mmCIF file of C-alpha atoms and ligand atoms in Angstrom:
data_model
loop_
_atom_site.group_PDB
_atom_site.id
_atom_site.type_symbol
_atom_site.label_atom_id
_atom_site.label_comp_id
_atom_site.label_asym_id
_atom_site.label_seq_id
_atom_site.Cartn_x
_atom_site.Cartn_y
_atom_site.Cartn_z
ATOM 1 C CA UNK A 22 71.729 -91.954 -90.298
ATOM 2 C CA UNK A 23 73.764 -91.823 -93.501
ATOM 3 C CA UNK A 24 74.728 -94.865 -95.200
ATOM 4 C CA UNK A 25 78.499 -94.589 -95.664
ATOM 5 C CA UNK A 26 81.240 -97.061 -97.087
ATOM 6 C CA UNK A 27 84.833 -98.018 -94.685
ATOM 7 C CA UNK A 28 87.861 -99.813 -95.897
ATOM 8 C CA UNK A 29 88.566 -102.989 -93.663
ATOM 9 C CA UNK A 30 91.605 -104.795 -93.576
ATOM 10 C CA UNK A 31 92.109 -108.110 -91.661
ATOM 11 C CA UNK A 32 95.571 -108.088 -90.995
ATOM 12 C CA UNK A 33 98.153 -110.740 -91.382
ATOM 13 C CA UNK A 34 97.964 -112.165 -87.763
ATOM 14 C CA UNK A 35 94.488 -112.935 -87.647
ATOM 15 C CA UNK A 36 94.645 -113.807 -91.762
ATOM 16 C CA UNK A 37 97.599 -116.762 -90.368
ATOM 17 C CA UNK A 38 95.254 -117.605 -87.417
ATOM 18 C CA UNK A 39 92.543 -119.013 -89.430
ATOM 19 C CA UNK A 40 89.859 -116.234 -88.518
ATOM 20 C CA UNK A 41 89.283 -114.198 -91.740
ATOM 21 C CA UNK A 42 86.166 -116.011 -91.958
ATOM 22 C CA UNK A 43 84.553 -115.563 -88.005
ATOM 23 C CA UNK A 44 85.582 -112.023 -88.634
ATOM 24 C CA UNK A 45 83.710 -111.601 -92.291
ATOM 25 C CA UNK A 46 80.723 -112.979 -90.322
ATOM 26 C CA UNK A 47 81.375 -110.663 -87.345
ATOM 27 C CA UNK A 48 80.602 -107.668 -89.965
ATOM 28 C CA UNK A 49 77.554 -109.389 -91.424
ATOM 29 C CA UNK A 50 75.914 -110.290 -88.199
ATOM 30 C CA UNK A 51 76.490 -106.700 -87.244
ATOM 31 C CA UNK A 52 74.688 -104.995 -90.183
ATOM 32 C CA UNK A 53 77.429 -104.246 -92.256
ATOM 33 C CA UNK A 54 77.902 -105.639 -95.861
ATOM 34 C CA UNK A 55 80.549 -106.433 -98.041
ATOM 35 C CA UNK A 56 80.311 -104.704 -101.203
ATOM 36 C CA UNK A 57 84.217 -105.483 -102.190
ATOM 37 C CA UNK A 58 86.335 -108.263 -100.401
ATOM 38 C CA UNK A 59 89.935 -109.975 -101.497
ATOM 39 C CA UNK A 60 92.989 -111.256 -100.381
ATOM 40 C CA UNK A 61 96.294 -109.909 -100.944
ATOM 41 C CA UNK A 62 99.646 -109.387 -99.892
ATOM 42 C CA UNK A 63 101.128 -105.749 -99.282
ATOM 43 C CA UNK A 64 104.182 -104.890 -101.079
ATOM 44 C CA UNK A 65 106.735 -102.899 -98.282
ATOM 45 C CA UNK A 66 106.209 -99.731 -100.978
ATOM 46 C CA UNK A 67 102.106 -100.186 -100.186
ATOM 47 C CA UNK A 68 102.365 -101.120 -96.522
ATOM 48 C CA UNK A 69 104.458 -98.249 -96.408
ATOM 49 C CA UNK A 70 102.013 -95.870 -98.389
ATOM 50 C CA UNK A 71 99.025 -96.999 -96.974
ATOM 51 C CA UNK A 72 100.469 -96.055 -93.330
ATOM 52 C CA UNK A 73 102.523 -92.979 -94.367
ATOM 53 C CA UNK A 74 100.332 -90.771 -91.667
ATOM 54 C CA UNK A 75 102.281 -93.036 -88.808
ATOM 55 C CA UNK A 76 105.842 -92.434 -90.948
ATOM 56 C CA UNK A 77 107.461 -90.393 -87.893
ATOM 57 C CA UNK A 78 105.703 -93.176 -85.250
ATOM 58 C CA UNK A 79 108.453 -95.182 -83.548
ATOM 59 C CA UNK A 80 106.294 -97.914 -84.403
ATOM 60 C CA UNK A 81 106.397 -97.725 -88.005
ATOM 61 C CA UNK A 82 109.094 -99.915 -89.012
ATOM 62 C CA UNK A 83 108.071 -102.906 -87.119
ATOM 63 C CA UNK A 84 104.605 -102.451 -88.332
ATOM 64 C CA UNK A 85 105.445 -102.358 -92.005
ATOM 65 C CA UNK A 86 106.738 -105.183 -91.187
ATOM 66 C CA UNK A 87 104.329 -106.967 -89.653
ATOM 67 C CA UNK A 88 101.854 -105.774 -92.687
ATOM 68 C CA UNK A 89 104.369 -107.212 -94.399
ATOM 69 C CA UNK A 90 104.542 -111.003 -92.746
ATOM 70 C CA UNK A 91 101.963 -112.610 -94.530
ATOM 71 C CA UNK A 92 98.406 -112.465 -96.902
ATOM 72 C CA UNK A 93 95.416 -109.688 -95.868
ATOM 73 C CA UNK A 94 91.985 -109.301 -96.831
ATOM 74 C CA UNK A 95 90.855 -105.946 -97.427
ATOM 75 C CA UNK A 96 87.021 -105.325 -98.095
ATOM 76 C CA UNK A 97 84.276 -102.194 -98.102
ATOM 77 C CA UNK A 98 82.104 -102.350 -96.328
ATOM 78 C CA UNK A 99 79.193 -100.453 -96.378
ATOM 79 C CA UNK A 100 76.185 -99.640 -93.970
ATOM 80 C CA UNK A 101 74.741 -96.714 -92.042
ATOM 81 C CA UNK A 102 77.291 -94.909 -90.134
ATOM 82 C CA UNK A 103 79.642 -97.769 -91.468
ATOM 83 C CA UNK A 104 82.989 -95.842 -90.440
ATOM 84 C CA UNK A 105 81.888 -95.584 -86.905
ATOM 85 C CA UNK A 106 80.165 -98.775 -86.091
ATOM 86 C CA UNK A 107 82.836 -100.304 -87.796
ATOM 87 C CA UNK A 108 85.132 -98.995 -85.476
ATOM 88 C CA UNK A 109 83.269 -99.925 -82.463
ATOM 89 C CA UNK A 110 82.729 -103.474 -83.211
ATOM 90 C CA UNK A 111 86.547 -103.844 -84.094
ATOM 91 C CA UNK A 112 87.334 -102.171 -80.512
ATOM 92 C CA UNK A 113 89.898 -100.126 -79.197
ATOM 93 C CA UNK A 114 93.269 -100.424 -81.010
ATOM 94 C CA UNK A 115 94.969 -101.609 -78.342
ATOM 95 C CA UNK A 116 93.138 -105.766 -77.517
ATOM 96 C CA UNK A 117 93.657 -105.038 -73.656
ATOM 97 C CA UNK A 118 91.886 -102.180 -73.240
ATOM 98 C CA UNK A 119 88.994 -103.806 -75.824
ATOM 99 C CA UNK A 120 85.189 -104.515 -74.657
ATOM 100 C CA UNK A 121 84.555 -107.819 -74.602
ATOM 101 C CA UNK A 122 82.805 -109.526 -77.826
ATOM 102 C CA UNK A 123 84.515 -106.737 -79.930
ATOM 103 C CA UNK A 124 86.800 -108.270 -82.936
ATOM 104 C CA UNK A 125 89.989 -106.851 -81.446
ATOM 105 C CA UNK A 126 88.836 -108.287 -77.812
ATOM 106 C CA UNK A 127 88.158 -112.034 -79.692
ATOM 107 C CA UNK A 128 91.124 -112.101 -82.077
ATOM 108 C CA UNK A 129 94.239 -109.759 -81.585
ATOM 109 C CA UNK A 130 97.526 -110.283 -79.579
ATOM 110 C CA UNK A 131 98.543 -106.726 -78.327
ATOM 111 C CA UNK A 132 98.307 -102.923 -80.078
ATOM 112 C CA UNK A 133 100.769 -103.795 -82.876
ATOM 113 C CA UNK A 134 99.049 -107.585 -83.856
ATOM 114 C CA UNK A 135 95.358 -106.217 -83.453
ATOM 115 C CA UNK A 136 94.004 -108.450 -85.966
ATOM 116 C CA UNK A 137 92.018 -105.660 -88.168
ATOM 117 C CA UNK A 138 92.146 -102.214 -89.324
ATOM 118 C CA UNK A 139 89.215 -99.555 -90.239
ATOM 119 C CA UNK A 140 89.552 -96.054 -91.606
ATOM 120 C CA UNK A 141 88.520 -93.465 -89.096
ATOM 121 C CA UNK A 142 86.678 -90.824 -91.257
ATOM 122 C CA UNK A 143 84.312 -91.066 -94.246
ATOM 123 C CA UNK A 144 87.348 -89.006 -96.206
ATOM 124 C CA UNK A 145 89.873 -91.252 -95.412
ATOM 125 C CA UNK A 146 87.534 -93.983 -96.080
ATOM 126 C CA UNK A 147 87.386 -92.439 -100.191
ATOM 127 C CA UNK A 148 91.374 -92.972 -100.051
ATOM 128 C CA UNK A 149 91.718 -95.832 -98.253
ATOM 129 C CA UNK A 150 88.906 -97.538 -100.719
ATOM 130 C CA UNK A 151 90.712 -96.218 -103.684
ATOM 131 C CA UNK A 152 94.413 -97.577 -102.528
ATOM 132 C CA UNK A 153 92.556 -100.893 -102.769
ATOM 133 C CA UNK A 154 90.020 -101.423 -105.313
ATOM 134 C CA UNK A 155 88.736 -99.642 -108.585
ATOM 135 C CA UNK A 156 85.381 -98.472 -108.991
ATOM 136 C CA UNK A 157 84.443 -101.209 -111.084
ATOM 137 C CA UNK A 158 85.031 -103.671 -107.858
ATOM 138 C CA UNK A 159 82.392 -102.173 -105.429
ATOM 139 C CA UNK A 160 79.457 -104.245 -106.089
ATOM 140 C CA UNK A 161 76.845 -102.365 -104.083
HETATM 141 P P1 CMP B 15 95.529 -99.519 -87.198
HETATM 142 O O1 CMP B 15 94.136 -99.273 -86.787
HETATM 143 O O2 CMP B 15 95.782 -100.304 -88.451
HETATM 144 O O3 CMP B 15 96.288 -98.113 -87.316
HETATM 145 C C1 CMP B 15 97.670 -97.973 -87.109
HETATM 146 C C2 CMP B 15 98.300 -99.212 -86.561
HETATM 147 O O4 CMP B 15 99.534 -99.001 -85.903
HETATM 148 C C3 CMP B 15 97.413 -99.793 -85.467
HETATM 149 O O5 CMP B 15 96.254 -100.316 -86.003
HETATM 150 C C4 CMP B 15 98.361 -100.783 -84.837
HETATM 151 O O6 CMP B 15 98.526 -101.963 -85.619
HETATM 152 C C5 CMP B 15 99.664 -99.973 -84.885
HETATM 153 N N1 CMP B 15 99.921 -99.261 -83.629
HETATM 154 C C6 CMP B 15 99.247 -98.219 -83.125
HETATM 155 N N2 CMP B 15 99.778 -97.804 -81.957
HETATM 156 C C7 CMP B 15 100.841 -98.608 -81.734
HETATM 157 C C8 CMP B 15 101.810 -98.699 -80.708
HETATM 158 N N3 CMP B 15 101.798 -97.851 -79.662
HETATM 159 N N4 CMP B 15 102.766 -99.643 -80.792
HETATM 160 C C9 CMP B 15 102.779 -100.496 -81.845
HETATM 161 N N5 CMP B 15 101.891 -100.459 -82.866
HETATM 162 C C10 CMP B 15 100.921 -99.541 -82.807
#
């Protein structure tokens, strides 16, 4: 399997909750390391650029604005077929319909508050990974 890097974010509600930590672990007890990691707060112009693909969503707005609410931490992570598994062990977007032990399952509220986000192709992983960090701050 190829060895691939994924952006991660761990949004605001979990970020507030106190489980940025339990869900950094989460990623390193499931094989996948952290070659970049920090904690920021989106801007409305980035949480708006970063989810530009949902623009025409109804749900936009209100989750700009959520994006908006508080500190993230956004992080690469890197493994083999890192995009993927990272997606799996988040679980599905929305935390009801997530298998149990998944991060989404543990920590989220409902399909708008679900705790984390992970890019869902190795090309939007390149752009994703760029929005956040320079080349200089991936420290394989
Ligand atoms: P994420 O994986 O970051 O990608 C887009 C985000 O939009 C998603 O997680 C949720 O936070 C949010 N989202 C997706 N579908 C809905 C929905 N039906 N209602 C509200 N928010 C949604």
């Amino acid at each position: 399997m190829a060895i691939e890097r994924t952006l991660s974010m761990i949004k605001p509600d979990a970020v507030a909750a106190g489980n940025a930590g339990n869900i950094l672990q989460h990623f390193e007890d499931n094989g996948l390391r952290i070659v970049a990691c920090k904690k920021t707060r989106l801007s409305l112009a980035q949480a708006q650029a970063f989810y530009a693909v949902h623009a025409a969503r109804p749900f936009y707005n209100d989750l700009v604005t959520f994006m908006t609410e508080g500190p993230i931490f956004a992080q690469v992570l890197e493994g083999e077929n890192a995009v993927a598994h990272h997606r799996s062990i988040m679980g599905a977007t929305n935390p009801a319909q997530a298998d149990e032990g998944t991060i989404r399952k543990l920590y989220a509220s409902n399909i708008e508050r679900n705790a984390c986000h992970g890019s869902d192709s190795v090309e939007n992983a390149a752009g994703e990974i760029a929005f956040f960090f320079s080349g200089a701050e991936l420290l394989g």
